[in-house]
CSV table of N, CA and C in Angstrom, one decimal:
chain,number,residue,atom,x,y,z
B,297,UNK,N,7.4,8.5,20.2
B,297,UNK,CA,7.9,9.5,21.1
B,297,UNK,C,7.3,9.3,22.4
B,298,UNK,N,8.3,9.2,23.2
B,298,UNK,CA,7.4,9.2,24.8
B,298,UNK,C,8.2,10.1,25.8
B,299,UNK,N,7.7,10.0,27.4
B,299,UNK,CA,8.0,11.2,28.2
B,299,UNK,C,7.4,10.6,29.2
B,300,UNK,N,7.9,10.5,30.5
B,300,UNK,CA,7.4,10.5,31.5
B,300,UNK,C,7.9,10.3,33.1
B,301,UNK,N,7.3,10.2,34.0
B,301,UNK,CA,8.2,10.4,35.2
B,301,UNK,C,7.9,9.2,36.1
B,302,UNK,N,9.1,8.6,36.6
B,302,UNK,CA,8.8,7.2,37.8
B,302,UNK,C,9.1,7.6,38.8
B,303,UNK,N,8.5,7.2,39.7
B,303,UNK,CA,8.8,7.4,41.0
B,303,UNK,C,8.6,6.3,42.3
B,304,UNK,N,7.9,6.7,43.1
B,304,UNK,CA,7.5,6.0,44.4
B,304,UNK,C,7.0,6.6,45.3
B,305,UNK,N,6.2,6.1,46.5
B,305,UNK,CA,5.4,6.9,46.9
B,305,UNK,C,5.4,5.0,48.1
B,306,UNK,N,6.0,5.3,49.2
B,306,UNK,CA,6.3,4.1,50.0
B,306,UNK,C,7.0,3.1,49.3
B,307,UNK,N,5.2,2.1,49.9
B,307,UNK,CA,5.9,1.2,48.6
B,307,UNK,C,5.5,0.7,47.3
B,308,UNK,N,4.4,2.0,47.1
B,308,UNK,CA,3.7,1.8,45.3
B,308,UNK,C,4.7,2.4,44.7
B,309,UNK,N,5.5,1.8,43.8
B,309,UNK,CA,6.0,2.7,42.5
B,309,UNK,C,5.2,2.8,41.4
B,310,UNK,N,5.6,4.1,41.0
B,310,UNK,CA,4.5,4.7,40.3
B,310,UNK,C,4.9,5.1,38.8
B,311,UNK,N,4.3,5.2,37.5
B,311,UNK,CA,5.1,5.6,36.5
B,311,UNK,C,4.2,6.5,35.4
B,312,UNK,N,3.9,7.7,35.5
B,312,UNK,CA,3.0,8.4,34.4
B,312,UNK,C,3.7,8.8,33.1
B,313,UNK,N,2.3,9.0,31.8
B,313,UNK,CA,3.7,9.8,30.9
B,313,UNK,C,2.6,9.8,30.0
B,314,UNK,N,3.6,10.4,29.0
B,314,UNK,CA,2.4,10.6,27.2
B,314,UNK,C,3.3,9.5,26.1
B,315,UNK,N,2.8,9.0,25.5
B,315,UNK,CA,3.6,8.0,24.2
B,315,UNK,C,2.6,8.8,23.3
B,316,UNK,N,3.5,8.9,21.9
B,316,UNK,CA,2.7,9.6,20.9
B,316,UNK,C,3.2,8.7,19.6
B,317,UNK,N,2.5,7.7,19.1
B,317,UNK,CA,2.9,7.1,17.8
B,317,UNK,C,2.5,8.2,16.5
B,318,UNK,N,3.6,7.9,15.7
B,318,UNK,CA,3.4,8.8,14.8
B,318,UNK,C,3.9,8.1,12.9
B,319,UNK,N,2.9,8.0,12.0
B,319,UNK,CA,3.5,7.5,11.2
B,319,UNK,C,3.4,8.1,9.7
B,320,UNK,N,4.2,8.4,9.8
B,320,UNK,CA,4.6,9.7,8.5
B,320,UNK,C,4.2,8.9,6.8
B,321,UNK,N,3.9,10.2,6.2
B,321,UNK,CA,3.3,9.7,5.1
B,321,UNK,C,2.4,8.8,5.0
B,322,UNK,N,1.3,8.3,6.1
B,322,UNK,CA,0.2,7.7,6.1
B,322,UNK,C,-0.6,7.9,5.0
B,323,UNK,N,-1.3,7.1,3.7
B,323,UNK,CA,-2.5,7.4,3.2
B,323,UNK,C,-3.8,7.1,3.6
B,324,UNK,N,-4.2,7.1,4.9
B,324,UNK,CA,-5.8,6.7,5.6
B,324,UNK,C,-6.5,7.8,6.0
B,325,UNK,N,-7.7,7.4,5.6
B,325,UNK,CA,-8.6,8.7,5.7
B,325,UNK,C,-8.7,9.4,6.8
B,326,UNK,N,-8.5,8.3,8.1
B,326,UNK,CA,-8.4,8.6,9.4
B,326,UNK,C,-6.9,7.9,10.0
B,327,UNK,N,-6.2,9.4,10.4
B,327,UNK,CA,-5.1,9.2,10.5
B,327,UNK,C,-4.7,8.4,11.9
B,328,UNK,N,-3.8,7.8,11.5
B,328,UNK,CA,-3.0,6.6,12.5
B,328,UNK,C,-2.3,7.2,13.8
B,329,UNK,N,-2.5,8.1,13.3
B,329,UNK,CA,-1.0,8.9,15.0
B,329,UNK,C,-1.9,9.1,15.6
B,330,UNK,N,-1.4,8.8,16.8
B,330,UNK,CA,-2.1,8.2,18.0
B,330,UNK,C,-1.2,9.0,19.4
B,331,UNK,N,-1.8,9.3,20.3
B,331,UNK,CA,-1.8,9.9,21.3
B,331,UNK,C,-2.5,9.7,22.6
B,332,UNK,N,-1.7,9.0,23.6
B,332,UNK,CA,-1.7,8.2,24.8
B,332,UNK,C,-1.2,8.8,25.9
B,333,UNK,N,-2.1,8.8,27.3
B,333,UNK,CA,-1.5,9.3,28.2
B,333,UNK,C,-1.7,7.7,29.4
B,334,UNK,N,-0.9,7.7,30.1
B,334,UNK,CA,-0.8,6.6,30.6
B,334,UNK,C,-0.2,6.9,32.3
B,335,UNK,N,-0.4,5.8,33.0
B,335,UNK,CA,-0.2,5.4,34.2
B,335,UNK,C,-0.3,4.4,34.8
B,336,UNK,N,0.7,4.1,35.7
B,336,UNK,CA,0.7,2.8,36.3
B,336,UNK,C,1.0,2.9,37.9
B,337,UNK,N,1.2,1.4,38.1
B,337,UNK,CA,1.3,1.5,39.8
B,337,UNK,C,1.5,0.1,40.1
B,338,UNK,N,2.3,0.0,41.1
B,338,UNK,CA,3.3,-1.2,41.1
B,338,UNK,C,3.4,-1.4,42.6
B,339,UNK,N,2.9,-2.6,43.4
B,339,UNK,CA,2.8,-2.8,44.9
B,339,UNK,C,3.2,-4.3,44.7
B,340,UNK,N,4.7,-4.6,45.3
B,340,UNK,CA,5.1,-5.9,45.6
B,340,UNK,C,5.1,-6.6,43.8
B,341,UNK,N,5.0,-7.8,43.5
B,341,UNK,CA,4.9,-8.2,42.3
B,341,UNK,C,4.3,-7.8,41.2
B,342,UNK,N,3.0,-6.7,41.5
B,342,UNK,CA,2.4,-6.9,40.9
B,342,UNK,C,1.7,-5.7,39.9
B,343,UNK,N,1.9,-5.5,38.8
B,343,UNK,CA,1.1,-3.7,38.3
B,343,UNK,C,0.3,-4.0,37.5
B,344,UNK,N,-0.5,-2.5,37.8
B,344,UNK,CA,-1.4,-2.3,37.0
B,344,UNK,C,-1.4,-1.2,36.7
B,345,UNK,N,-1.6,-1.1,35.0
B,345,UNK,CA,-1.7,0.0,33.8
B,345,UNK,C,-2.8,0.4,33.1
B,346,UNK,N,-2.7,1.6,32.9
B,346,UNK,CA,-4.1,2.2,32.6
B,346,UNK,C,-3.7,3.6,31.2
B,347,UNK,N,-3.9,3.1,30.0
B,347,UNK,CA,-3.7,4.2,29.1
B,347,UNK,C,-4.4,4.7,28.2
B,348,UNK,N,-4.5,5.7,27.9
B,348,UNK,CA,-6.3,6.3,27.7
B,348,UNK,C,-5.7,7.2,26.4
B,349,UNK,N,-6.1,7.2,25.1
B,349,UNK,CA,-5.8,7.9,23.7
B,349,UNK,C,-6.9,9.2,23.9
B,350,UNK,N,-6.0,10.1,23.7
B,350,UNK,CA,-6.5,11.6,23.3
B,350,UNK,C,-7.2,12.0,22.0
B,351,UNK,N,-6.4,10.7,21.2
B,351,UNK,CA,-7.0,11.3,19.7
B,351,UNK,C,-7.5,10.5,19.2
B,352,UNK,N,-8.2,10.1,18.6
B,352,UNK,CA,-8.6,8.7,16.9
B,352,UNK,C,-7.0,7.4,17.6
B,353,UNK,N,-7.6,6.4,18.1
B,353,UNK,CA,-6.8,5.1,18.0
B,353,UNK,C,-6.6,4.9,16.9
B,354,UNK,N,-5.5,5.0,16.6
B,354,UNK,CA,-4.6,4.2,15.0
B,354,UNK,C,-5.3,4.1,13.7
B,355,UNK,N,-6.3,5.2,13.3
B,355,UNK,CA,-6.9,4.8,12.5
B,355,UNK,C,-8.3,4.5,12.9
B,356,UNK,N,-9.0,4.5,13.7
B,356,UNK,CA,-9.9,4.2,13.6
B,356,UNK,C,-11.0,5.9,14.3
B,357,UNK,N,-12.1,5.9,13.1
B,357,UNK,CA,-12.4,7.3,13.0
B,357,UNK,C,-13.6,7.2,14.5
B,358,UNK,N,-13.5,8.1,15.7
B,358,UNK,CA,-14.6,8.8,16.0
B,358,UNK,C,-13.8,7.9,17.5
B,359,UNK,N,-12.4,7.3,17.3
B,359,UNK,CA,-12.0,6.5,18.8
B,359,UNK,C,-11.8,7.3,19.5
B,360,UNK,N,-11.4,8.6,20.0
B,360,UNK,CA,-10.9,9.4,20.9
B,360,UNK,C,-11.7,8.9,22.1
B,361,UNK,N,-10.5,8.7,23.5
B,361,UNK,CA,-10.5,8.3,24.5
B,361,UNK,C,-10.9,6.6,24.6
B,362,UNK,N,-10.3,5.9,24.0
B,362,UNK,CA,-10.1,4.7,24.0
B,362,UNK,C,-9.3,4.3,25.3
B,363,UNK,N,-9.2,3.2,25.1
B,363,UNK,CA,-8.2,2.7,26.5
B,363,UNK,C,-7.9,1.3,26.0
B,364,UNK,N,-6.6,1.4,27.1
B,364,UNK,CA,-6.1,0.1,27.4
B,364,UNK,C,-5.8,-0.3,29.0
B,365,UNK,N,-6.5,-1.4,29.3
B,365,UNK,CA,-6.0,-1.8,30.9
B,365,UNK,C,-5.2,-3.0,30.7
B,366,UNK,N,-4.5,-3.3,31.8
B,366,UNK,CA,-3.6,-3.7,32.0
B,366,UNK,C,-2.9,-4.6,33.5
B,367,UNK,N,-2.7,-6.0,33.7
B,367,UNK,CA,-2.6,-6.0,34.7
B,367,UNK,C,-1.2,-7.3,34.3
B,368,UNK,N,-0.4,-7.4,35.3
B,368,UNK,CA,1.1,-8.1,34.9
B,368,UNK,C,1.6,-8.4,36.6
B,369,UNK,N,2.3,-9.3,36.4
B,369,UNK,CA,3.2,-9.6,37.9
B,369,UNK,C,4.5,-10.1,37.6
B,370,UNK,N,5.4,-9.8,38.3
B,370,UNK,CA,6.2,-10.9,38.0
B,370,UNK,C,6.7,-11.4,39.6
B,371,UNK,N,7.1,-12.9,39.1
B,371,UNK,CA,7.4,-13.7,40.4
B,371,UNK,C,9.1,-14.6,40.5
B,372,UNK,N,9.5,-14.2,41.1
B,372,UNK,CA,10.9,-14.6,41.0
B,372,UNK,C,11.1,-16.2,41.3
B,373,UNK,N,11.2,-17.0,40.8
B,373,UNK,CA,11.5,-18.6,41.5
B,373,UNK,C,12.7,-18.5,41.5
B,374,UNK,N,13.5,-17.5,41.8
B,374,UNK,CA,14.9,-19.0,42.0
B,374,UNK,C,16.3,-19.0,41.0
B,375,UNK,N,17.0,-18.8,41.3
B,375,UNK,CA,18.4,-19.0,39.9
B,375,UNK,C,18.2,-18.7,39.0
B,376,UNK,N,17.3,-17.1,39.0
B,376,UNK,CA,17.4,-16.2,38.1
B,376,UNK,C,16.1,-17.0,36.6
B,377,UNK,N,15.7,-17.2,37.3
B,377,UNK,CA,14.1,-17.6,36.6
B,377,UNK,C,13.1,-17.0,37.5
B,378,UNK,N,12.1,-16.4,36.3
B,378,UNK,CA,11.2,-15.8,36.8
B,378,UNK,C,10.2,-16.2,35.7
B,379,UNK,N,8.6,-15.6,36.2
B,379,UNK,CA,7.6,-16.2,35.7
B,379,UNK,C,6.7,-14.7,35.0
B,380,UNK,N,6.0,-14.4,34.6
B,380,UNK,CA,5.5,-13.2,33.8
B,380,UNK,C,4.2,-13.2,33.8
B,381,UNK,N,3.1,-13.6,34.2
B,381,UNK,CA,1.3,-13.3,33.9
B,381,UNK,C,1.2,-12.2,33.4
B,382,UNK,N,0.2,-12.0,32.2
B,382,UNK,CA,-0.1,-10.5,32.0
B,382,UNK,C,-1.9,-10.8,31.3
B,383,UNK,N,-2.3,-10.4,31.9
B,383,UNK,CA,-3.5,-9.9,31.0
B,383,UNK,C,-4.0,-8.1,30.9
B,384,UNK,N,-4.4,-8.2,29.4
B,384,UNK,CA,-4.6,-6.8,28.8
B,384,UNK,C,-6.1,-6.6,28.3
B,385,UNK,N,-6.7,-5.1,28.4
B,385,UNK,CA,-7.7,-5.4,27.8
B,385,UNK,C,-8.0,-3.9,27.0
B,386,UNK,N,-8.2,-4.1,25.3
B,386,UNK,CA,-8.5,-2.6,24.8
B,386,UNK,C,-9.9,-2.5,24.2
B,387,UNK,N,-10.2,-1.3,24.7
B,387,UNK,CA,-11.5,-1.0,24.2
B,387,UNK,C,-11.3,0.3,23.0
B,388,UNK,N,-11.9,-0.3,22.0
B,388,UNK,CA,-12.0,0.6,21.2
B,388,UNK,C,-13.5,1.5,21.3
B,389,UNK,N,-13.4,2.5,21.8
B,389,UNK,CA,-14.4,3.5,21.3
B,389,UNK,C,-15.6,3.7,19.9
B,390,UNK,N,-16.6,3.7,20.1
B,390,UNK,CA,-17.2,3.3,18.7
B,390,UNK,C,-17.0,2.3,18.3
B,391,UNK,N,-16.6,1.2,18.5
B,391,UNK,CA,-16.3,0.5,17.4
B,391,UNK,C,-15.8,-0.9,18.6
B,392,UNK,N,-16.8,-1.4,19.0
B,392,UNK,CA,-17.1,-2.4,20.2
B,392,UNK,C,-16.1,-4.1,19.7
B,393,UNK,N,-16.7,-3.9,18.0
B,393,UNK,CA,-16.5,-5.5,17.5
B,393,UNK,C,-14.8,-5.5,17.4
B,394,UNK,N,-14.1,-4.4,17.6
B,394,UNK,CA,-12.6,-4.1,17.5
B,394,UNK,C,-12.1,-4.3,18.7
B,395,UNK,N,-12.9,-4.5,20.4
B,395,UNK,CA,-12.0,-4.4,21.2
B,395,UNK,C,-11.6,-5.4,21.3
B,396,UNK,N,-10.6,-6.1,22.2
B,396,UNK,CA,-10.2,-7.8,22.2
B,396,UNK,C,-9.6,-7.8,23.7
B,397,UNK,N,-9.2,-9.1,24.4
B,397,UNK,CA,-8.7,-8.9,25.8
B,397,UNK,C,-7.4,-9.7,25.1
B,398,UNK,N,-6.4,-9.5,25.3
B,398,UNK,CA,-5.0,-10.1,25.3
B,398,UNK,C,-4.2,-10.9,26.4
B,399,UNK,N,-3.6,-11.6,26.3
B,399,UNK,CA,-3.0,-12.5,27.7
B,399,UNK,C,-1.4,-13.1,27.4
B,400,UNK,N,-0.6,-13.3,27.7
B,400,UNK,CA,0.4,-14.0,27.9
B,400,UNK,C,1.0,-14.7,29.3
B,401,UNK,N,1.9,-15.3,29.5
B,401,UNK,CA,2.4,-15.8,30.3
B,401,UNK,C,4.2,-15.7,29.7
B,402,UNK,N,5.0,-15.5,30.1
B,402,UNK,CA,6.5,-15.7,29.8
B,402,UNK,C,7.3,-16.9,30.5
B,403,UNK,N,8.4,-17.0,30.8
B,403,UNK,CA,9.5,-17.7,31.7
B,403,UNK,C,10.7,-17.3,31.0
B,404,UNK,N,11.2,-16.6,32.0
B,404,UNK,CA,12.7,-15.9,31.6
B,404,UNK,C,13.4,-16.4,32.9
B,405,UNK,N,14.7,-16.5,31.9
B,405,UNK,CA,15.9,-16.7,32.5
B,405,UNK,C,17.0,-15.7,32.9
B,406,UNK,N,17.5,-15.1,33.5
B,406,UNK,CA,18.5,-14.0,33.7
B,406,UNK,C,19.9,-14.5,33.3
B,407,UNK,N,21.0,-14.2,32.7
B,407,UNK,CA,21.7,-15.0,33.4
B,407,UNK,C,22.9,-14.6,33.9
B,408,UNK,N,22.8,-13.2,34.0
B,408,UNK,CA,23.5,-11.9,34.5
B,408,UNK,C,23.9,-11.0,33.7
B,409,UNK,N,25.0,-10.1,34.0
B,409,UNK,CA,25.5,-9.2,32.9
B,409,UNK,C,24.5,-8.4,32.1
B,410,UNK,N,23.3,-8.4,32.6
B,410,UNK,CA,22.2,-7.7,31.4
B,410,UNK,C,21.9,-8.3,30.5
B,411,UNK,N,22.1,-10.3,30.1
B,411,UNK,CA,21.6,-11.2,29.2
B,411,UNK,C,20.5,-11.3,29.8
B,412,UNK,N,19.1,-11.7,29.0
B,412,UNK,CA,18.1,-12.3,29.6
B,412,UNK,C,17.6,-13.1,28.6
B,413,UNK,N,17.2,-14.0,28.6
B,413,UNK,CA,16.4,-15.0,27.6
B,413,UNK,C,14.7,-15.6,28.0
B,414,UNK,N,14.1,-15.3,27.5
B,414,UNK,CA,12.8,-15.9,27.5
B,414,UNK,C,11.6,-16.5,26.5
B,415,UNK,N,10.6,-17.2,27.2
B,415,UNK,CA,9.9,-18.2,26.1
B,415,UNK,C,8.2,-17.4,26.8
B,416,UNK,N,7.6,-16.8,25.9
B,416,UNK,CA,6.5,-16.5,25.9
B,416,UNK,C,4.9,-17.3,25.1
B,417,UNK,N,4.5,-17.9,26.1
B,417,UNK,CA,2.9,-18.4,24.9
B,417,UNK,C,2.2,-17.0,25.3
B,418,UNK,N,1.6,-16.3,23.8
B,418,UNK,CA,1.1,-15.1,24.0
B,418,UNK,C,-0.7,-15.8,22.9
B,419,UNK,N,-1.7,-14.6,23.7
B,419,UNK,CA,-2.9,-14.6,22.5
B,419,UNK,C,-4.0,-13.8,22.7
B,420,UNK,N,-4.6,-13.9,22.0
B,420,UNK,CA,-5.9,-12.9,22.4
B,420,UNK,C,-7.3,-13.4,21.6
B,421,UNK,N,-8.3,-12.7,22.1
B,421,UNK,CA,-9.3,-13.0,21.7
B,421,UNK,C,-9.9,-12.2,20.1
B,422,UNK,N,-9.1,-11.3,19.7
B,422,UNK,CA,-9.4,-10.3,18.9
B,422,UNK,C,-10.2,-11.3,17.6
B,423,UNK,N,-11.6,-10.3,17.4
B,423,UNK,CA,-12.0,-11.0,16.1
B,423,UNK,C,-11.2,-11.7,14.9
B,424,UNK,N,-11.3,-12.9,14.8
B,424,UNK,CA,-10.2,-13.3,13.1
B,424,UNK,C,-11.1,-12.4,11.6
B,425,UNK,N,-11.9,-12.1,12.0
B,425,UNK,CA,-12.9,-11.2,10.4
B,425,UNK,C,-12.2,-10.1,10.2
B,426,UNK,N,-11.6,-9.5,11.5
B,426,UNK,CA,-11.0,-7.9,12.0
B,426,UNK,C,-9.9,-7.8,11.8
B,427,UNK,N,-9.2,-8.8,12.2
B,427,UNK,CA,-7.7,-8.6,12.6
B,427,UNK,C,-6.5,-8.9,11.6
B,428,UNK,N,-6.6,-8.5,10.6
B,428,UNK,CA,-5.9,-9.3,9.7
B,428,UNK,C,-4.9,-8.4,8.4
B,429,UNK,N,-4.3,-8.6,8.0
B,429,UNK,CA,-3.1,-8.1,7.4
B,429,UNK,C,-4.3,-7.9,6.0
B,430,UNK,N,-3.2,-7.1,5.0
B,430,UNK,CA,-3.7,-6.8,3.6
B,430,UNK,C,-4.0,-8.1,2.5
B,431,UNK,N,-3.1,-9.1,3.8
B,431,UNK,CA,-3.4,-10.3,2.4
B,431,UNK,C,-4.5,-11.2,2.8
B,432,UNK,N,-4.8,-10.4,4.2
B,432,UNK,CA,-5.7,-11.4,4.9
B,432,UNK,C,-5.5,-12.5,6.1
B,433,UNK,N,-4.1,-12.2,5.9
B,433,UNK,CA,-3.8,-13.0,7.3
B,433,UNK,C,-4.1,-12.6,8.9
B,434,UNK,N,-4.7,-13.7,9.7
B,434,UNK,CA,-5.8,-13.3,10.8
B,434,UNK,C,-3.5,-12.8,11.8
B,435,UNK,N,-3.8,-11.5,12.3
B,435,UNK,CA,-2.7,-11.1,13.2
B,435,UNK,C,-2.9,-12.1,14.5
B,436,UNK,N,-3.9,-12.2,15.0
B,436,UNK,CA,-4.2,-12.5,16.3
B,436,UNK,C,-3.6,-13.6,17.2
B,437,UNK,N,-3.4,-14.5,16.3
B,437,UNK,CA,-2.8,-16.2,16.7
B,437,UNK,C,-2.2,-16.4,18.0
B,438,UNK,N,-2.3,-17.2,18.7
B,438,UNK,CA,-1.2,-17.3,19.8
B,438,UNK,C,-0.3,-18.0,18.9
B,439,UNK,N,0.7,-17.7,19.8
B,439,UNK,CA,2.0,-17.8,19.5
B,439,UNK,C,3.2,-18.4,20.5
B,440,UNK,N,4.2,-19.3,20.6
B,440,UNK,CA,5.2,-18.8,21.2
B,440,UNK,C,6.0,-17.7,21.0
B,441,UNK,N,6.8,-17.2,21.7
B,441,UNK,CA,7.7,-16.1,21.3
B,441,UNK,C,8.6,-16.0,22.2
B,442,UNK,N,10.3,-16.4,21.6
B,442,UNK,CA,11.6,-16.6,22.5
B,442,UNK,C,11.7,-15.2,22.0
B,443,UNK,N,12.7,-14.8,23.2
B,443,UNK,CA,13.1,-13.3,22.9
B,443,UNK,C,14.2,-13.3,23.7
B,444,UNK,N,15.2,-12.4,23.8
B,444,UNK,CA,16.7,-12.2,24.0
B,444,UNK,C,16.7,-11.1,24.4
B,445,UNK,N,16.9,-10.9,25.4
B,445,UNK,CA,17.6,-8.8,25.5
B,445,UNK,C,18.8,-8.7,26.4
B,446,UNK,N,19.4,-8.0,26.3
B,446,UNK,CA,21.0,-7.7,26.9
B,446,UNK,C,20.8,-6.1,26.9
B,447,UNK,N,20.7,-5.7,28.5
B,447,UNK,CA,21.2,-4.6,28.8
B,447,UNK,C,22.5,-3.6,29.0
B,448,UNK,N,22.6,-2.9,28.6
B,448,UNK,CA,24.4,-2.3,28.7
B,448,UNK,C,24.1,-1.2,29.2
């Protein structure tokens, strides 16, 4: 669930709000719903985001007021190709060996009509001991990642 208001202010555009993840019938002793208040701010190419948890991050007991920062650009080349930099960084509260810095780079193509197509190498630094599924698999890997969206 989210909420929030964009605007502008010259020429920073601006965007505040609350995101509340919520996951029903959780069995963890420290509950996963999570509660984020957030803000950003946007001058020429380039933003930076800043979102701060109210409650226990996702599970993890004693997180309240965690964060996530955030910084991204994007840069137009030309016939509807554009370029994406992002680096992220979350700190988990209590729990230092959980935080990790995240990074991608994209290249998307527009190609009107609200099609867009893009090729992402994404990764992060997150612990492989930490990060990992129930069977053990490390989540963290870079990756490429094509992706598709069409706006209507």
């Amino acid at each position: 669930l989210y909420g929030g208001y964009k605007g502008s202010a010259g020429p920073v555009g601006f965007d505040v709000g609350v995101l509340r993840y919520q996951y029903p019938g959780h069995d963890l002793a420290t509950s996963p719903n999570t509660t984020e208040l957030y803000g950003a701010a946007t001058f020429g190419p380039a933003t930076l985001k800043y979102s701060h948890s109210v409650t226990n991050l996702f599970g993890f007991a004693d997180s309240e007021n965690s964060y996530y920062v955030e910084a991204a650009a994007t840069f137009y080349l030309g016939n509807g190709f554009s370029v994406v930099p992002h680096v992220g960084y979350q700190k988990v509260k209590h729990s230092d060996a959980f935080s990790y810095t995240d990074y991608s780079v994209a290249l998307a193509k527009d190609f009107g009509n609200g099609f867009i197509v893009s090729l992402a190498a994404v990764g992060t630094d997150a612990d492989e001991a930490l990060y990992v599924t129930p069977a053990g698999k490390f989540t963290g890997k870079s990756r490429l990642v094509l992706g598709a969206k069409y706006a209507f």
